[in-house]
Amino acid sequence: MEAGTEFVPSDFTRLSRSPRPVFKRKVYDDIFQGRLSLALAQVEGVKVYRFSVLPKGESAMPSTHALAPGSDIAFDVLEGDARLGLAKVLSGCTFQQSLRARFEFSFPLAKTACCLGLGERYSSLNLRGARHTLCSTDNPNHDESSDSLYKAIPFSIFLDDGLASACFLDSSAPQIYDLDSELDGQVRIELLSARGFSFYYFDRAPLAQIVAAYTALTGRSELPPRWALGHQQSRWSYPDAETVRELAREFRRRRIPCDTLVLDIDYMDDYRVFTSDKGRFPDFKGLIEELARDNFRLVTIVDPGVKLDKDYKIYQEGLKLELFCRDAKGEVFVDRVWPGRSVFPDFQMEATRKWWAEKLQFYYDNGVSGIWNDMNEPAFFDTRFIPVSSFDELPETGEQPFLQRDDADGEPTTVGHLEVRNLYGSMMCEATYNAALAARPGERPFVLTRSAFAGIQRHAAVWLGDNKSWWEHLRKSLPMLLNVGLSGVPFAGVDIGGFGETCSPEMLLRWYEVGIFFPFFRNHCWLKGRAQEPFAYGAAVEEKARRLIELRYSLLPYISGLFHEHRQTGAPLMRPLLYHYPQDAMALNCHDQFMFGADILVAPVMERAQTHRYVYLPEAGSQWTALAGDKTYEGGRSHYLDMPLGTCPAFVREGAILPLADAMQSTAEYEQAAITFKVYGQQGSAVFYEDDGKSFDYKEGGFAQWQLAYSEGFLSRLMGGHYKTSRRYFLQKPDGSKIPVQL
Ligand code: GLC
């Protein structure tokens, strides 16, 4: 096609009156005149090429904060024409600058390749056949026709013939990934930016190794505090102290395990961040102490929007210190969010992040255990969607909604908001994480976020925003979480029961059946639907929900081990079947099942009135055992299984040894709980990990990592660390008998 011509897929599209922009593909000449370089590093055994682009007129590469600080990955600059070099290593890849603020990469995609990653996509597991725009967007009504969502993680993976390659486009500006949407066998990546950036290409390797290399570059999660792995109960909103007390009492009285209660926006004084409402929460600190005596933690929501109120200290201070975002005329940018007219901290500046971290001490002083950062795309009620996918290039700085100041490299430079929008949530989380460390040195922070960029795993857990109590959203939570995990973020979940609309008892149970395997395990919903706590639907539902939640707690030793594994290898906790069975054709297209670590396969029911489903169990010749009930099934084929409500839809691999804790009401009882090593099959082996669950001592040997094996007898060998507990351990043999064992 010639430069300047326009490609419109069909006349019908041209005539369509859809409010979504008509997809146009223009062909432009290359106008690039800046500097390019190609460099190579070996990361986790993967060849990683870095193609750096500095457009003409730009003096330095901006930092996107995506790379893990201190990671000592040394890239060797490769001599020669960088563009030719790239075309060679990523076969047939072309690069060009098409307009002042638009860059393009394009390369062929193998016919059979499956596309994965890209953070949070409303999609089945394979992202192929669609355009995917990365521009952080608050879309509480997302469905199949939605594109950008809350997170923007520009890490795309291409799996073909058992091996994967991947691209990481390290720029916080909007990006559009066309993954063969026109069935022409091409990947086209558009970056709408005028700034410099790096494009990393990960050469073919096993998928697990690719994820290891990406997370070596962008960092891995520290171990979360154990309490944050327990059951969390949230609602928009528990409006006053008495409701919160009652909630706590109900959980304990009914013996439904729970660690954390969450306060949504109504704890604040008219939605002013860093306040609590004196009328409804007369003794905020006292309430938190009281809850702590009953082993409950409190997490509070914190939104970035600061209420525009001239009598509000935080507003006055931020204004005086010039920490709020301003428009091109120099006026402070104002938009509406929950507090009404609000202003927005410029988290791109270190001074703002420090200030915010200081202000957050309000929560830690009151005894709050964790912070939930919401609305941090940032979301605006007036400026709702930014139609990025219809832009040919990024608008000029002065035409963007507002400006930010970027001081990552010393002196602040002014930058249009859209250049750094995808980073806003992550920068807020960095401030929050540092605030937690400052308040409680030595304690593992818990930060939860809705918006995120690459590298977020270093500072926060994520949930996938406003889903609905729809079966389709229950189903979608699997592929969505799987792609989030492959994008480097292990600590992830969705609102159990669904956030919007109304959850039926059946749906709640089905959601808990799979939700006990979400790394982040929280029930949350809005104020309009019916109550959604596990005891809100009568005795029969409550009993089933209790058993499922108890099962989650019994899996905590295994889950802790998976987080430890993530730290070592970058592996997510929830993994698509293809992660472990890349040569298995059935595993490749499976997005309604997943692996929870290498040992547990989860195949939930996600349809209304469905009581059976086909479960595909890989590996011919092996056996799988139901996690609850102990029935065994052959691997290498599908089974049509009876799955009544309240079922645990999980199967354990033959040869595994699962560490299972005794029942508990909260993780405060974890230290005392006995752990049983249950052998699946006639013999098995496992790595068992434990530590104190709260400090960073594990970084200095304060952990114990054991190699366990069982065939005729039981063997344990300490592989590392010196952590000791006084708990009791048991072995459950293949014949079901249980004996005490020593570690
Ligand atoms: C947003 C959040 C939701 C929260 C609500 C009120 O919609 O995504 O989780 O409950 O705001 O704060």
mmCIF file of C-alpha atoms in Angstrom, residues 389-604:
data_model
loop_
_atom_site.group_PDB
_atom_site.id
_atom_site.type_symbol
_atom_site.label_atom_id
_atom_site.label_comp_id
_atom_site.label_asym_id
_atom_site.label_seq_id
_atom_site.Cartn_x
_atom_site.Cartn_y
_atom_site.Cartn_z
ATOM 1 C CA SER A 389 -7.728 4.263 19.708
ATOM 2 C CA SER A 390 -9.013 6.913 17.304
ATOM 3 C CA PHE A 391 -5.915 9.110 17.613
ATOM 4 C CA ASP A 392 -3.405 9.033 14.791
ATOM 5 C CA GLU A 393 -0.841 10.450 17.143
ATOM 6 C CA LEU A 394 -0.676 11.780 20.652
ATOM 7 C CA PRO A 395 -2.092 15.313 20.843
ATOM 8 C CA GLU A 396 0.379 18.149 21.414
ATOM 9 C CA THR A 397 1.241 18.644 25.075
ATOM 10 C CA GLY A 398 -0.848 21.786 25.349
ATOM 11 C CA GLU A 399 -3.914 19.999 23.990
ATOM 12 C CA GLN A 400 -3.854 17.236 26.580
ATOM 13 C CA PRO A 401 -6.265 17.338 29.521
ATOM 14 C CA PHE A 402 -3.481 18.597 31.776
ATOM 15 C CA LEU A 403 0.256 18.564 32.263
ATOM 16 C CA GLN A 404 2.490 16.775 34.712
ATOM 17 C CA ARG A 405 6.013 17.403 35.824
ATOM 18 C CA ASP A 406 8.459 14.537 35.504
ATOM 19 C CA ASP A 407 11.478 14.714 37.783
ATOM 20 C CA ALA A 408 12.664 11.104 37.474
ATOM 21 C CA ASP A 409 15.970 12.337 36.102
ATOM 22 C CA GLY A 410 16.539 15.376 38.299
ATOM 23 C CA GLU A 411 15.186 18.706 37.068
ATOM 24 C CA PRO A 412 11.434 18.516 36.440
ATOM 25 C CA THR A 413 10.346 18.664 32.819
ATOM 26 C CA THR A 414 6.792 19.320 31.758
ATOM 27 C CA VAL A 415 5.047 16.442 30.078
ATOM 28 C CA GLY A 416 1.524 15.973 28.755
ATOM 29 C CA HIS A 417 -0.612 13.808 31.040
ATOM 30 C CA LEU A 418 -1.227 11.190 28.354
ATOM 31 C CA GLU A 419 2.508 10.519 28.038
ATOM 32 C CA VAL A 420 2.529 9.302 31.637
ATOM 33 C CA ARG A 421 -1.110 8.485 32.336
ATOM 34 C CA ASN A 422 -0.479 4.737 32.415
ATOM 35 C CA LEU A 423 1.938 5.308 35.270
ATOM 36 C CA TYR A 424 -0.332 7.367 37.512
ATOM 37 C CA GLY A 425 -1.669 4.449 39.556
ATOM 38 C CA SER A 426 1.733 2.820 39.908
ATOM 39 C CA MET A 427 3.307 6.037 41.143
ATOM 40 C CA MET A 428 0.567 6.397 43.735
ATOM 41 C CA CYS A 429 1.298 2.835 44.856
ATOM 42 C CA GLU A 430 5.014 3.487 45.097
ATOM 43 C CA ALA A 431 4.244 6.367 47.471
ATOM 44 C CA THR A 432 1.863 4.155 49.442
ATOM 45 C CA TYR A 433 4.305 1.276 49.716
ATOM 46 C CA ASN A 434 6.998 3.622 50.979
ATOM 47 C CA ALA A 435 4.563 5.133 53.464
ATOM 48 C CA ALA A 436 3.880 1.679 54.880
ATOM 49 C CA LEU A 437 7.585 0.907 55.173
ATOM 50 C CA ALA A 438 8.198 4.218 56.928
ATOM 51 C CA ALA A 439 5.332 3.665 59.350
ATOM 52 C CA ARG A 440 6.140 0.060 60.174
ATOM 53 C CA PRO A 441 9.734 -0.684 59.257
ATOM 54 C CA GLY A 442 10.320 -4.388 58.986
ATOM 55 C CA GLU A 443 6.675 -5.223 58.338
ATOM 56 C CA ARG A 444 5.493 -6.406 54.940
ATOM 57 C CA PRO A 445 3.165 -3.774 53.475
ATOM 58 C CA PHE A 446 -0.164 -4.518 51.898
ATOM 59 C CA VAL A 447 -1.220 -2.187 49.102
ATOM 60 C CA LEU A 448 -4.030 -2.951 46.678
ATOM 61 C CA THR A 449 -4.509 -1.066 43.431
ATOM 62 C CA ARG A 450 -6.937 -0.786 40.551
ATOM 63 C CA SER A 451 -4.677 0.912 38.029
ATOM 64 C CA ALA A 452 -1.208 -0.367 37.252
ATOM 65 C CA PHE A 453 1.714 -0.240 34.852
ATOM 66 C CA ALA A 454 4.536 -2.740 34.264
ATOM 67 C CA GLY A 455 6.446 -3.401 37.477
ATOM 68 C CA ILE A 456 3.433 -2.846 39.767
ATOM 69 C CA GLN A 457 4.155 -6.222 41.362
ATOM 70 C CA ARG A 458 6.958 -4.591 43.363
ATOM 71 C CA HIS A 459 4.501 -2.399 45.257
ATOM 72 C CA ALA A 460 0.960 -3.688 45.148
ATOM 73 C CA ALA A 461 -1.571 -6.426 44.704
ATOM 74 C CA VAL A 462 -4.246 -5.822 42.081
ATOM 75 C CA TRP A 463 -7.904 -6.528 41.604
ATOM 76 C CA LEU A 464 -9.650 -6.165 38.287
ATOM 77 C CA GLY A 465 -11.955 -3.287 39.101
ATOM 78 C CA ASP A 466 -15.693 -3.145 38.711
ATOM 79 C CA ASN A 467 -16.904 -6.498 37.480
ATOM 80 C CA LYS A 468 -20.560 -7.373 37.713
ATOM 81 C CA SER A 469 -22.556 -10.224 39.191
ATOM 82 C CA TRP A 470 -22.786 -11.755 35.748
ATOM 83 C CA TRP A 471 -21.922 -15.322 34.858
ATOM 84 C CA GLU A 472 -19.927 -13.958 31.954
ATOM 85 C CA HIS A 473 -17.796 -11.905 34.351
ATOM 86 C CA LEU A 474 -17.264 -14.931 36.546
ATOM 87 C CA ARG A 475 -16.095 -16.833 33.465
ATOM 88 C CA LYS A 476 -13.906 -13.987 32.225
ATOM 89 C CA SER A 477 -12.145 -13.657 35.548
ATOM 90 C CA LEU A 478 -10.107 -16.752 34.705
ATOM 91 C CA PRO A 479 -8.463 -15.725 31.424
ATOM 92 C CA MET A 480 -8.157 -12.156 32.675
ATOM 93 C CA LEU A 481 -6.335 -13.156 35.842
ATOM 94 C CA LEU A 482 -4.188 -15.609 33.897
ATOM 95 C CA ASN A 483 -2.988 -12.887 31.533
ATOM 96 C CA VAL A 484 -2.394 -10.532 34.470
ATOM 97 C CA GLY A 485 -0.254 -13.233 36.079
ATOM 98 C CA LEU A 486 1.759 -13.801 32.907
ATOM 99 C CA SER A 487 2.300 -10.036 32.839
ATOM 100 C CA GLY A 488 4.331 -10.317 36.025
ATOM 101 C CA VAL A 489 1.642 -9.684 38.646
ATOM 102 C CA PRO A 490 1.123 -12.657 40.957
ATOM 103 C CA PHE A 491 -1.043 -11.133 43.693
ATOM 104 C CA ALA A 492 -4.333 -10.652 41.880
ATOM 105 C CA GLY A 493 -8.028 -11.320 42.227
ATOM 106 C CA VAL A 494 -11.478 -10.101 41.253
ATOM 107 C CA ASP A 495 -14.405 -9.073 43.434
ATOM 108 C CA ILE A 496 -15.926 -12.371 44.538
ATOM 109 C CA GLY A 497 -19.660 -12.337 43.875
ATOM 110 C CA GLY A 498 -19.210 -9.460 41.443
ATOM 111 C CA PHE A 499 -19.155 -5.756 42.260
ATOM 112 C CA GLY A 500 -22.115 -4.358 40.314
ATOM 113 C CA GLU A 501 -25.658 -5.780 39.942
ATOM 114 C CA THR A 502 -26.985 -8.431 42.277
ATOM 115 C CA CYS A 503 -25.425 -11.748 43.105
ATOM 116 C CA SER A 504 -27.662 -14.794 43.487
ATOM 117 C CA PRO A 505 -26.890 -17.419 46.136
ATOM 118 C CA GLU A 506 -25.935 -19.871 43.416
ATOM 119 C CA MET A 507 -23.559 -17.402 41.819
ATOM 120 C CA LEU A 508 -21.949 -16.525 45.140
ATOM 121 C CA LEU A 509 -21.174 -20.155 45.830
ATOM 122 C CA ARG A 510 -19.827 -20.781 42.346
ATOM 123 C CA TRP A 511 -17.662 -17.673 42.722
ATOM 124 C CA TYR A 512 -16.292 -18.842 46.075
ATOM 125 C CA GLU A 513 -15.613 -22.291 44.633
ATOM 126 C CA VAL A 514 -13.045 -20.764 42.280
ATOM 127 C CA GLY A 515 -12.277 -17.649 44.366
ATOM 128 C CA ILE A 516 -10.563 -19.652 47.090
ATOM 129 C CA PHE A 517 -7.826 -20.120 44.486
ATOM 130 C CA PHE A 518 -7.484 -16.423 43.605
ATOM 131 C CA PRO A 519 -4.263 -15.158 45.165
ATOM 132 C CA PHE A 520 -6.145 -12.047 46.367
ATOM 133 C CA PHE A 521 -9.313 -13.350 48.003
ATOM 134 C CA ARG A 522 -11.924 -10.648 48.611
ATOM 135 C CA ASN A 523 -15.705 -10.482 48.526
ATOM 136 C CA HIS A 524 -16.775 -6.954 47.525
ATOM 137 C CA CYS A 525 -19.878 -5.338 46.089
ATOM 138 C CA TRP A 526 -21.566 -1.999 45.639
ATOM 139 C CA LEU A 527 -24.284 -0.425 47.712
ATOM 140 C CA LYS A 528 -27.172 -0.918 45.284
ATOM 141 C CA GLY A 529 -27.414 -4.722 45.090
ATOM 142 C CA ARG A 530 -28.289 -7.099 47.904
ATOM 143 C CA ALA A 531 -25.800 -7.875 50.641
ATOM 144 C CA GLN A 532 -23.247 -10.419 49.509
ATOM 145 C CA GLU A 533 -21.462 -11.605 52.643
ATOM 146 C CA PRO A 534 -21.172 -15.394 52.810
ATOM 147 C CA PHE A 535 -23.847 -15.455 55.512
ATOM 148 C CA ALA A 536 -26.307 -13.215 53.665
ATOM 149 C CA TYR A 537 -28.167 -16.031 51.906
ATOM 150 C CA GLY A 538 -29.382 -18.389 54.592
ATOM 151 C CA ALA A 539 -28.009 -21.390 56.405
ATOM 152 C CA ALA A 540 -27.488 -23.816 53.517
ATOM 153 C CA VAL A 541 -25.431 -21.367 51.446
ATOM 154 C CA GLU A 542 -23.542 -20.227 54.521
ATOM 155 C CA GLU A 543 -22.524 -23.750 55.411
ATOM 156 C CA LYS A 544 -21.170 -24.402 51.926
ATOM 157 C CA ALA A 545 -19.371 -21.059 51.793
ATOM 158 C CA ARG A 546 -17.805 -21.733 55.197
ATOM 159 C CA ARG A 547 -16.377 -25.057 54.032
ATOM 160 C CA LEU A 548 -14.890 -23.461 50.941
ATOM 161 C CA ILE A 549 -13.321 -20.622 52.918
ATOM 162 C CA GLU A 550 -11.951 -23.140 55.420
ATOM 163 C CA LEU A 551 -10.343 -24.939 52.518
ATOM 164 C CA ARG A 552 -8.642 -21.685 51.488
ATOM 165 C CA TYR A 553 -7.140 -21.418 54.957
ATOM 166 C CA SER A 554 -5.956 -25.016 54.880
ATOM 167 C CA LEU A 555 -4.121 -24.210 51.627
ATOM 168 C CA LEU A 556 -2.205 -21.281 53.146
ATOM 169 C CA PRO A 557 1.074 -23.202 53.561
ATOM 170 C CA TYR A 558 0.900 -24.154 49.871
ATOM 171 C CA ILE A 559 -0.023 -20.577 48.876
ATOM 172 C CA SER A 560 2.888 -19.150 50.882
ATOM 173 C CA GLY A 561 5.132 -21.576 49.033
ATOM 174 C CA LEU A 562 3.792 -20.315 45.700
ATOM 175 C CA PHE A 563 4.617 -16.714 46.602
ATOM 176 C CA HIS A 564 8.096 -17.835 47.521
ATOM 177 C CA GLU A 565 8.324 -19.582 44.157
ATOM 178 C CA HIS A 566 7.252 -16.354 42.457
ATOM 179 C CA ARG A 567 10.111 -14.534 44.164
ATOM 180 C CA GLN A 568 12.540 -17.103 42.859
ATOM 181 C CA THR A 569 11.235 -17.636 39.342
ATOM 182 C CA GLY A 570 8.645 -14.940 38.614
ATOM 183 C CA ALA A 571 5.970 -17.629 38.176
ATOM 184 C CA PRO A 572 2.416 -16.441 38.782
ATOM 185 C CA LEU A 573 0.255 -18.440 41.188
ATOM 186 C CA MET A 574 -2.576 -18.899 38.677
ATOM 187 C CA ARG A 575 -1.158 -20.361 35.490
ATOM 188 C CA PRO A 576 -2.778 -21.392 32.240
ATOM 189 C CA LEU A 577 -2.531 -25.122 31.619
ATOM 190 C CA LEU A 578 -0.133 -24.406 28.764
ATOM 191 C CA TYR A 579 2.385 -23.061 31.294
ATOM 192 C CA HIS A 580 3.021 -26.593 32.511
ATOM 193 C CA TYR A 581 1.818 -28.536 29.493
ATOM 194 C CA PRO A 582 2.974 -26.491 26.478
ATOM 195 C CA GLN A 583 2.927 -29.455 24.112
ATOM 196 C CA ASP A 584 -0.585 -30.502 25.007
ATOM 197 C CA ALA A 585 -3.033 -29.317 22.326
ATOM 198 C CA MET A 586 -5.970 -29.458 24.742
ATOM 199 C CA ALA A 587 -4.122 -27.346 27.277
ATOM 200 C CA LEU A 588 -3.392 -24.675 24.673
ATOM 201 C CA ASN A 589 -6.952 -23.558 24.219
ATOM 202 C CA CYS A 590 -8.146 -24.054 27.727
ATOM 203 C CA HIS A 591 -9.316 -20.895 29.438
ATOM 204 C CA ASP A 592 -11.965 -22.270 31.756
ATOM 205 C CA GLN A 593 -9.445 -24.187 33.859
ATOM 206 C CA PHE A 594 -6.110 -23.229 35.334
ATOM 207 C CA MET A 595 -3.207 -24.510 37.368
ATOM 208 C CA PHE A 596 -2.804 -23.139 40.867
ATOM 209 C CA GLY A 597 0.902 -23.746 41.173
ATOM 210 C CA ALA A 598 2.203 -26.909 39.544
ATOM 211 C CA ASP A 599 0.211 -29.294 41.737
ATOM 212 C CA ILE A 600 -3.430 -28.185 41.679
ATOM 213 C CA LEU A 601 -5.699 -27.960 38.650
ATOM 214 C CA VAL A 602 -8.889 -25.922 39.068
ATOM 215 C CA ALA A 603 -11.898 -26.503 36.794
ATOM 216 C CA PRO A 604 -14.836 -24.507 38.155
#
